[in-house]
Amino acid sequence: MSTPFWISAFLDFGADGFEDGVAFWQGVTGFSLAPRRGEDEEFATLVPPTGDDYLRVQRLADGPGRIHLDVHVDDPDAAADAAVGRGAAVLARNHGYVVLRSPGGLVFCFVSHPAGERPPAAAWSGGRSQVDQVCLDIPPRLHDSETEFWVQTTGWDLRPEDSPEFSRIQPPESFPLQLLVQRLDDDAEAVTAHLDLASDDRDAEVARHVALGATEIRRHHWWTVLTDPAGTTYCITRRPAR
């Protein structure tokens, strides 16, 4: 098995929401935007002031927006072959990366891009915050098999959380993104994912996001659900920034 040495998250926006989505997440993170790349300049990287990048953006040609994972490994082709043996499907093979769909339907990539230094949290007037987690939203009928797929793909331990619907696939501390697993109440068609932020002051962080153009959807005890200007759902949590 090719053990991941880094995890990145792609914010995949529909064409109509791409520019607004990119500008919003630049404001949220304080990251700069690297030069656009791809045949149609559909890809770009959000670059932190220090440390290695772990958030990227893509303009989709069609379909709704989504989050997808890039799993960084030494040999993407070998990792993809092993993942196929665990139930994944290869969608495309390219030079340096392979696009796949997990057994539960989540699009992800194996890539070989080097990285290893986790950026620090950003400091604002309301305290520190950071995008530091990807939550895998898994329908009940797919929960056990999809969770086991990601445990085997990463080689990381599965740990229970305080709430029974959540568990955590725990990466090394040096990784920028943790993986949270959520068992959904509704039996959705496929597995999806969303980003979570840690924040020292959730209320102040929510207010900052709303001022940048987000919409607050609902508030729970430990987290608040919002959508960005492109319609991407994400959460701000009460977990302190690392």
PDB file of C-alpha atoms in Angstrom, residues 110-212:
ATOM      1  CA  PHE A 110      -4.027  10.070  -6.113  1.00  0.00           C
ATOM      2  CA  VAL A 111      -1.323  12.655  -6.819  1.00  0.00           C
ATOM      3  CA  SER A 112       2.444  12.833  -6.321  1.00  0.00           C
ATOM      4  CA  HIS A 113       2.813  16.586  -5.659  1.00  0.00           C
ATOM      5  CA  PRO A 114       5.348  17.048  -2.803  1.00  0.00           C
ATOM      6  CA  ALA A 115       4.330  18.736   0.460  1.00  0.00           C
ATOM      7  CA  GLY A 116       5.070  18.330   4.151  1.00  0.00           C
ATOM      8  CA  GLU A 117       4.856  21.565   6.170  1.00  0.00           C
ATOM      9  CA  ARG A 118       1.452  22.276   7.718  1.00  0.00           C
ATOM     10  CA  PRO A 119       0.562  26.001   7.628  1.00  0.00           C
ATOM     11  CA  PRO A 120      -0.352  27.717  10.914  1.00  0.00           C
ATOM     12  CA  ALA A 121      -3.839  29.015  11.663  1.00  0.00           C
ATOM     13  CA  ALA A 122      -4.648  32.556  10.545  1.00  0.00           C
ATOM     14  CA  ALA A 123      -5.185  35.243  13.193  1.00  0.00           C
ATOM     15  CA  TRP A 124      -8.159  37.625  12.927  1.00  0.00           C
ATOM     16  CA  SER A 125      -9.696  40.171  15.296  1.00  0.00           C
ATOM     17  CA  GLY A 126     -11.971  37.406  16.627  1.00  0.00           C
ATOM     18  CA  GLY A 127      -9.158  34.909  17.166  1.00  0.00           C
ATOM     19  CA  ARG A 128      -7.586  32.221  15.021  1.00  0.00           C
ATOM     20  CA  SER A 129      -9.269  30.014  12.451  1.00  0.00           C
ATOM     21  CA  GLN A 130      -8.266  27.424   9.887  1.00  0.00           C
ATOM     22  CA  VAL A 131      -9.760  25.024   7.371  1.00  0.00           C
ATOM     23  CA  ASP A 132      -8.498  21.845   9.011  1.00  0.00           C
ATOM     24  CA  GLN A 133     -10.968  19.034   8.331  1.00  0.00           C
ATOM     25  CA  VAL A 134     -12.810  17.203   5.580  1.00  0.00           C
ATOM     26  CA  CYS A 135     -16.008  15.499   6.682  1.00  0.00           C
ATOM     27  CA  LEU A 136     -17.100  12.465   4.671  1.00  0.00           C
ATOM     28  CA  ASP A 137     -20.908  12.452   4.632  1.00  0.00           C
ATOM     29  CA  ILE A 138     -21.904   8.810   4.220  1.00  0.00           C
ATOM     30  CA  PRO A 139     -25.423   7.348   3.789  1.00  0.00           C
ATOM     31  CA  PRO A 140     -26.248   4.587   6.317  1.00  0.00           C
ATOM     32  CA  ARG A 141     -26.223   1.737   3.774  1.00  0.00           C
ATOM     33  CA  LEU A 142     -22.712   2.719   2.635  1.00  0.00           C
ATOM     34  CA  HIS A 143     -21.239   3.734   5.978  1.00  0.00           C
ATOM     35  CA  ASP A 144     -19.327   0.628   7.037  1.00  0.00           C
ATOM     36  CA  SER A 145     -17.900  -0.261   3.636  1.00  0.00           C
ATOM     37  CA  GLU A 146     -16.907   3.322   2.768  1.00  0.00           C
ATOM     38  CA  THR A 147     -15.304   3.905   6.154  1.00  0.00           C
ATOM     39  CA  GLU A 148     -13.308   0.700   5.843  1.00  0.00           C
ATOM     40  CA  PHE A 149     -12.217   1.726   2.340  1.00  0.00           C
ATOM     41  CA  TRP A 150     -10.728   4.981   3.652  1.00  0.00           C
ATOM     42  CA  VAL A 151      -9.120   3.291   6.652  1.00  0.00           C
ATOM     43  CA  GLN A 152      -7.394   0.830   4.317  1.00  0.00           C
ATOM     44  CA  THR A 153      -6.532   3.505   1.748  1.00  0.00           C
ATOM     45  CA  THR A 154      -4.868   5.778   4.317  1.00  0.00           C
ATOM     46  CA  GLY A 155      -3.558   3.185   6.753  1.00  0.00           C
ATOM     47  CA  TRP A 156      -4.746   5.411   9.629  1.00  0.00           C
ATOM     48  CA  ASP A 157      -6.619   4.387  12.764  1.00  0.00           C
ATOM     49  CA  LEU A 158     -10.379   4.753  13.105  1.00  0.00           C
ATOM     50  CA  ARG A 159     -11.363   6.441  16.373  1.00  0.00           C
ATOM     51  CA  PRO A 160     -14.857   6.995  17.815  1.00  0.00           C
ATOM     52  CA  GLU A 161     -16.133  10.476  18.622  1.00  0.00           C
ATOM     53  CA  ASP A 162     -18.432  11.506  21.481  1.00  0.00           C
ATOM     54  CA  SER A 163     -21.496  11.429  19.209  1.00  0.00           C
ATOM     55  CA  PRO A 164     -22.316   7.982  17.774  1.00  0.00           C
ATOM     56  CA  GLU A 165     -22.893   9.289  14.238  1.00  0.00           C
ATOM     57  CA  PHE A 166     -19.290  10.505  14.021  1.00  0.00           C
ATOM     58  CA  SER A 167     -15.909   8.795  13.905  1.00  0.00           C
ATOM     59  CA  ARG A 168     -12.466   9.975  12.904  1.00  0.00           C
ATOM     60  CA  ILE A 169      -9.812   8.550  10.600  1.00  0.00           C
ATOM     61  CA  GLN A 170      -6.835  10.083  12.359  1.00  0.00           C
ATOM     62  CA  PRO A 171      -3.858  11.279  10.262  1.00  0.00           C
ATOM     63  CA  PRO A 172      -0.451  12.222  11.638  1.00  0.00           C
ATOM     64  CA  GLU A 173      -0.350  15.574  13.458  1.00  0.00           C
ATOM     65  CA  SER A 174       1.760  17.044  10.644  1.00  0.00           C
ATOM     66  CA  PHE A 175      -1.125  16.756   8.153  1.00  0.00           C
ATOM     67  CA  PRO A 176      -3.169  19.911   7.423  1.00  0.00           C
ATOM     68  CA  LEU A 177      -6.513  18.111   7.107  1.00  0.00           C
ATOM     69  CA  GLN A 178      -8.163  15.627   9.428  1.00  0.00           C
ATOM     70  CA  LEU A 179     -10.795  13.177   8.160  1.00  0.00           C
ATOM     71  CA  LEU A 180     -14.114  13.084  10.005  1.00  0.00           C
ATOM     72  CA  VAL A 181     -16.714  10.446   9.114  1.00  0.00           C
ATOM     73  CA  GLN A 182     -20.422  11.242   9.502  1.00  0.00           C
ATOM     74  CA  ARG A 183     -23.187   8.676   9.263  1.00  0.00           C
ATOM     75  CA  LEU A 184     -26.085  10.546   7.631  1.00  0.00           C
ATOM     76  CA  ASP A 185     -29.701  10.141   8.704  1.00  0.00           C
ATOM     77  CA  ASP A 186     -30.955  10.049   5.109  1.00  0.00           C
ATOM     78  CA  ASP A 187     -29.966   7.377   2.613  1.00  0.00           C
ATOM     79  CA  ALA A 188     -28.526   9.712  -0.030  1.00  0.00           C
ATOM     80  CA  GLU A 189     -27.469   8.420  -3.425  1.00  0.00           C
ATOM     81  CA  ALA A 190     -23.719   8.694  -2.865  1.00  0.00           C
ATOM     82  CA  VAL A 191     -21.006   9.779  -0.442  1.00  0.00           C
ATOM     83  CA  THR A 192     -20.213  13.487  -0.445  1.00  0.00           C
ATOM     84  CA  ALA A 193     -17.797  15.661   1.534  1.00  0.00           C
ATOM     85  CA  HIS A 194     -17.659  19.115   3.082  1.00  0.00           C
ATOM     86  CA  LEU A 195     -15.013  21.312   4.693  1.00  0.00           C
ATOM     87  CA  ASP A 196     -14.894  22.213   8.391  1.00  0.00           C
ATOM     88  CA  LEU A 197     -13.071  25.088  10.042  1.00  0.00           C
ATOM     89  CA  ALA A 198     -11.649  25.200  13.552  1.00  0.00           C
ATOM     90  CA  SER A 199     -12.090  28.558  15.295  1.00  0.00           C
ATOM     91  CA  ASP A 200     -11.186  30.131  18.621  1.00  0.00           C
ATOM     92  CA  ASP A 201     -14.460  32.122  18.613  1.00  0.00           C
ATOM     93  CA  ARG A 202     -17.184  30.515  16.527  1.00  0.00           C
ATOM     94  CA  ASP A 203     -19.617  33.431  16.693  1.00  0.00           C
ATOM     95  CA  ALA A 204     -16.991  35.939  15.590  1.00  0.00           C
ATOM     96  CA  GLU A 205     -15.867  33.605  12.807  1.00  0.00           C
ATOM     97  CA  VAL A 206     -19.428  33.097  11.563  1.00  0.00           C
ATOM     98  CA  ALA A 207     -19.945  36.862  11.500  1.00  0.00           C
ATOM     99  CA  ARG A 208     -16.721  37.284   9.522  1.00  0.00           C
ATOM    100  CA  HIS A 209     -17.859  34.737   6.939  1.00  0.00           C
ATOM    101  CA  VAL A 210     -21.309  36.310   6.601  1.00  0.00           C
ATOM    102  CA  ALA A 211     -19.635  39.669   5.974  1.00  0.00           C
ATOM    103  CA  LEU A 212     -17.611  38.003   3.209  1.00  0.00           C
TER     104      LEU A 212
END
